[in-house]
């Protein structure tokens, strides 16, 4: 594969780094609201890791706008391209809004928003329990939508890679050449 | 499939698509999808169905007390309060928290009775609570929720959860099923022991002369970086009277009415006492008292000079989460703390999203009746 067929190095590093972070966040979020024992410890990881995702999402989106991604495999049909683009933007939108909602809902609940030790975020919204309840609900719905979007994305790429064998995955890979047989 | 349109990509050997490899690929994808969904459902406590989650905790409160929209799932009956804390500086010996620097911090509080009924009739043996929120400089906060028992009745969240069912009053007698309670106590000797300690500390006459104990241990760190285990309590500054058990059957809200009348006469005061544990004192067992000779620091005075009917913007909308702590105070290894934080959050989320009805404890109404007398 030639270099132009791949995403840039920064894009690839951000992609895999954030993939791990986002999946970890989904599991941490689900586990903390289900575990009385681990709730506090997981919250302490959930908040800073979530805010880190927000920062990386902004960096990644700016990088994405500044660099054209490699073209999609030519065999992909029109609707398939639309779906691929659409799910890409959906993932960006969710990775951006989820941390903001998390931040906003803690402000609306009137809690101090501790990142690490004495490091705190300022309130984003005024204290308002009804607003908190709404945002809390939205955080759950969007988190599970993100999970669905992530799984669909992963399965689609695996389908291309394992069934169609068009090496879609290679575009995000780190090996410069792809030798087989 | 052809790679027609786009120029060159030098394609090395590409294995032919075979039915077998396609099926294997599909199976692998199915496996990834199933593992993902199943894994998240497991992490999220969907199964096994008897796992103790904060949601199931809140469900049990609703099962035992009924569901009362807009009210707390526990300590549902209450009144908002406000005042201030005056630190004398002595607390700085164990904690660098700014609340202990000499000076005044405004306080939002809430007096409550335990149980999930917002209009339960006041009774002397019902556990009394006091929640406090200290807003500190730079957006820091200290929140604490304390009760008038000398020890807590459960060591673990599982114990609390099981006791709720065992202690549920039967419809006929209004008393718990003695067999269920006996079975519970046989399994939880720590609760039986704690109940004996509680018996030796009968309740006082009212909210104003109760001692409120945080019961869970915390870890305090001072400027020098030394960390010690601490349990804190609020001791009434005025005289303490025992509850009058021979009085005629009083009104539904007599404890709250008395509190409202007392605050109207004079501000109420408590001393904030920090008891410092020694190595070996249990920090993970709220049912076990510390030896009586432990060093106690009088850190200052809490003054409550006003009470308000629960309403938007006052203590009604506060979650007195015991893990909202300032720098200088941290959680201990007590398993109740994380569980309380999780269940209070669940209770707060539920009530925050529900429609509100007015609180049965109505300060203006009580004051009017008191004026008429
Ligand atoms: C990409 C970022 C994030 C993801 C994927 C994520 C995911 C989740 C998930 C899956 C849950 C459990 C939802 C449920 O089952 O009801 C959750 C809950 C929560 N998240 Fe996030 N989250 C993110 C960012 C944040 C941020 C930045 C904050 C705060 C600064 C935050 C605060 C919370 C809180 C407070 C809860 C609920 C705790 C409770 O109800 O007691 N989240 N999150
Ligand atoms: C695992 C053990 C416990 C559970 C599951 C539990 C549960 C609850 C719940 C659900 C609430 C209502 C929260 C809200 O909606 O804001 C509450 C309030 C309260 N709890 Fe606990 N609790 C536990 C242990 C304790 C302990 C050890 C203390 C005292 C030392 C305590 C004192 C209070 C007080 C004073 C309130 C009322 C605070 C207010 O006015 O909002 N609880 N509890």
XYZ file of C-alpha atoms in Angstrom, chain A residues 4 9 17 29 42 45 63 65 93 118 128 139 141-142 156 159 164 169:
18
model
C -1.602 8.176 0.357
C -0.007 9.301 11.401
C -5.980 5.838 21.234
C -19.885 4.377 32.882
C -14.891 4.679 38.807
C -11.687 7.959 36.437
C -6.944 17.450 11.990
C -10.719 18.991 8.359
C -20.886 14.262 17.248
C -7.690 20.136 43.563
C -31.586 23.231 38.089
C -26.223 11.078 28.796
C -29.362 7.490 25.733
C -26.456 9.041 23.814
C -18.716 -2.988 9.149
C -16.951 -7.272 7.319
C -14.769 -8.753 1.393
C -8.691 -1.785 7.963
